[in-house]
Amino acid sequence: MKLFYFEGKEFNLKIKGYVLGKNDIEALKNIDDNIEIENFKYVKKLDLKS
């Protein structure tokens, strides 16, 4: 599984999140169809510094 980052819009609400999928097509299917995607990219590494 690969991890992807997305930003999208649903009505006036801005949505950001992470989604898993074997590839980009499968990952996009796991995001709600009603969300308008603005940014979508494969995450090569996570920066977990706080």
Tab-separated table of N, CA and C in Angstrom:
chain	number	residue	atom	x	y	z
A	1	MET	N	0.839	-1.187	0.000
A	1	MET	CA	0.000	0.000	0.000
A	1	MET	C	0.882	1.248	0.000
A	2	LYS	N	0.426	2.266	-0.673
A	2	LYS	CA	1.118	3.553	-0.722
A	2	LYS	C	0.246	4.589	-0.019
A	3	LEU	N	0.905	5.594	0.515
A	3	LEU	CA	0.195	6.674	1.196
A	3	LEU	C	0.175	7.912	0.309
A	4	PHE	N	-0.993	8.498	0.160
A	4	PHE	CA	-1.171	9.695	-0.663
A	4	PHE	C	-1.755	10.814	0.187
A	5	TYR	N	-1.363	12.048	-0.138
A	5	TYR	CA	-1.884	13.241	0.535
A	5	TYR	C	-2.847	13.938	-0.418
A	6	PHE	N	-3.950	14.440	0.127
A	6	PHE	CA	-4.871	15.177	-0.740
A	6	PHE	C	-5.398	16.429	-0.057
A	7	GLU	N	-5.729	17.392	-0.876
A	7	GLU	CA	-6.461	18.578	-0.446
A	7	GLU	C	-7.658	18.697	-1.364
A	8	GLY	N	-8.785	19.034	-0.789
A	8	GLY	CA	-9.975	19.145	-1.604
A	8	GLY	C	-10.980	20.109	-0.997
A	9	LYS	N	-12.098	20.281	-1.699
A	9	LYS	CA	-13.166	21.149	-1.229
A	9	LYS	C	-14.472	20.392	-1.279
A	10	GLU	N	-15.248	20.547	-0.221
A	10	GLU	CA	-16.610	20.038	-0.208
A	10	GLU	C	-17.480	21.199	0.228
A	11	PHE	N	-18.251	21.748	-0.698
A	11	PHE	CA	-19.017	22.973	-0.471
A	11	PHE	C	-18.039	24.083	-0.074
A	12	ASN	N	-18.163	24.682	1.084
A	12	ASN	CA	-17.262	25.759	1.487
A	12	ASN	C	-16.196	25.269	2.449
A	13	LEU	N	-16.145	23.973	2.688
A	13	LEU	CA	-15.219	23.393	3.658
A	13	LEU	C	-13.980	22.883	2.956
A	14	LYS	N	-12.810	23.302	3.446
A	14	LYS	CA	-11.551	22.813	2.876
A	14	LYS	C	-11.150	21.546	3.610
A	15	ILE	N	-10.803	20.520	2.879
A	15	ILE	CA	-10.491	19.213	3.460
A	15	ILE	C	-9.060	18.837	3.107
A	16	LYS	N	-8.304	18.393	4.110
A	16	LYS	CA	-6.947	17.887	3.883
A	16	LYS	C	-6.863	16.536	4.558
A	17	GLY	N	-6.114	15.607	3.967
A	17	GLY	CA	-5.997	14.311	4.609
A	17	GLY	C	-5.057	13.374	3.879
A	18	TYR	N	-4.968	12.180	4.420
A	18	TYR	CA	-4.138	11.121	3.855
A	18	TYR	C	-5.031	9.937	3.528
A	19	VAL	N	-4.661	9.202	2.484
A	19	VAL	CA	-5.441	8.039	2.069
A	19	VAL	C	-4.493	6.962	1.561
A	20	LEU	N	-4.863	5.719	1.806
A	20	LEU	CA	-4.055	4.574	1.365
A	20	LEU	C	-4.633	3.958	0.108
A	21	GLY	N	-3.745	3.411	-0.739
A	21	GLY	CA	-4.165	2.669	-1.916
A	21	GLY	C	-2.971	1.984	-2.544
A	22	LYS	N	-3.234	0.945	-3.333
A	22	LYS	CA	-2.138	0.259	-4.037
A	22	LYS	C	-1.505	1.180	-5.065
A	23	ASN	N	-2.319	2.059	-5.651
A	23	ASN	CA	-1.843	3.023	-6.644
A	23	ASN	C	-2.721	4.275	-6.567
A	24	ASP	N	-2.414	5.258	-7.394
A	24	ASP	CA	-3.148	6.525	-7.309
A	24	ASP	C	-4.620	6.389	-7.662
A	25	ILE	N	-4.959	5.528	-8.599
A	25	ILE	CA	-6.364	5.359	-8.991
A	25	ILE	C	-7.176	4.770	-7.840
A	26	GLU	N	-6.627	3.747	-7.196
A	26	GLU	CA	-7.336	3.127	-6.075
A	26	GLU	C	-7.473	4.099	-4.906
A	27	ALA	N	-6.417	4.874	-4.643
A	27	ALA	CA	-6.468	5.848	-3.554
A	27	ALA	C	-7.526	6.914	-3.830
A	28	LEU	N	-7.613	7.392	-5.062
A	28	LEU	CA	-8.626	8.391	-5.409
A	28	LEU	C	-10.028	7.838	-5.214
A	29	LYS	N	-10.234	6.556	-5.478
A	29	LYS	CA	-11.548	5.930	-5.279
A	29	LYS	C	-11.929	5.898	-3.803
A	30	ASN	N	-10.924	5.898	-2.911
A	30	ASN	CA	-11.194	5.845	-1.477
A	30	ASN	C	-11.562	7.212	-0.891
A	31	ILE	N	-11.421	8.263	-1.681
A	31	ILE	CA	-11.852	9.603	-1.267
A	31	ILE	C	-13.287	9.787	-1.758
A	32	ASP	N	-14.090	10.445	-0.973
A	32	ASP	CA	-15.497	10.675	-1.330
A	32	ASP	C	-15.622	11.289	-2.733
A	33	ASP	N	-16.502	10.737	-3.536
A	33	ASP	CA	-16.695	11.201	-4.920
A	33	ASP	C	-17.149	12.656	-5.009
A	34	ASN	N	-17.771	13.167	-3.945
A	34	ASN	CA	-18.314	14.530	-3.979
A	34	ASN	C	-17.256	15.594	-3.736
A	35	ILE	N	-16.075	15.197	-3.309
A	35	ILE	CA	-15.030	16.177	-3.000
A	35	ILE	C	-14.298	16.581	-4.277
A	36	GLU	N	-14.141	17.878	-4.445
A	36	GLU	CA	-13.378	18.413	-5.581
A	36	GLU	C	-11.907	18.437	-5.176
A	37	ILE	N	-11.084	17.614	-5.827
A	37	ILE	CA	-9.673	17.477	-5.474
A	37	ILE	C	-8.865	18.628	-6.068
A	38	GLU	N	-8.069	19.274	-5.214
A	38	GLU	CA	-7.211	20.377	-5.670
A	38	GLU	C	-5.752	19.962	-5.716
A	39	ASN	N	-5.326	19.097	-4.798
A	39	ASN	CA	-3.931	18.673	-4.726
A	39	ASN	C	-3.918	17.203	-4.316
A	40	PHE	N	-3.141	16.398	-5.031
A	40	PHE	CA	-3.078	14.964	-4.754
A	40	PHE	C	-1.674	14.489	-5.079
A	41	LYS	N	-0.984	13.905	-4.094
A	41	LYS	CA	0.384	13.473	-4.370
A	41	LYS	C	0.780	12.284	-3.504
A	42	TYR	N	1.714	11.507	-4.022
A	42	TYR	CA	2.280	10.354	-3.327
A	42	TYR	C	3.225	10.851	-2.243
A	43	VAL	N	3.081	10.305	-1.043
A	43	VAL	CA	3.936	10.702	0.087
A	43	VAL	C	5.118	9.746	0.153
A	44	LYS	N	6.321	10.271	-0.087
A	44	LYS	CA	7.519	9.411	-0.053
A	44	LYS	C	7.979	9.161	1.377
A	45	LYS	N	7.868	10.181	2.233
A	45	LYS	CA	8.198	9.975	3.643
A	45	LYS	C	7.391	10.930	4.494
A	46	LEU	N	7.088	10.522	5.698
A	46	LEU	CA	6.338	11.365	6.620
A	46	LEU	C	7.305	12.066	7.567
A	47	ASP	N	7.054	13.327	7.784
A	47	ASP	CA	7.826	14.089	8.763
A	47	ASP	C	6.992	14.147	10.042
A	48	LEU	N	7.376	13.370	11.042
A	48	LEU	CA	6.562	13.260	12.249
A	48	LEU	C	7.066	14.157	13.380
A	49	LYS	N	7.882	15.158	13.061
A	49	LYS	CA	8.326	16.104	14.093
A	49	LYS	C	7.150	16.948	14.561
A	50	SER	N	7.129	17.235	15.871
A	50	SER	CA	6.020	18.064	16.373
A	50	SER	C	6.527	19.362	16.965
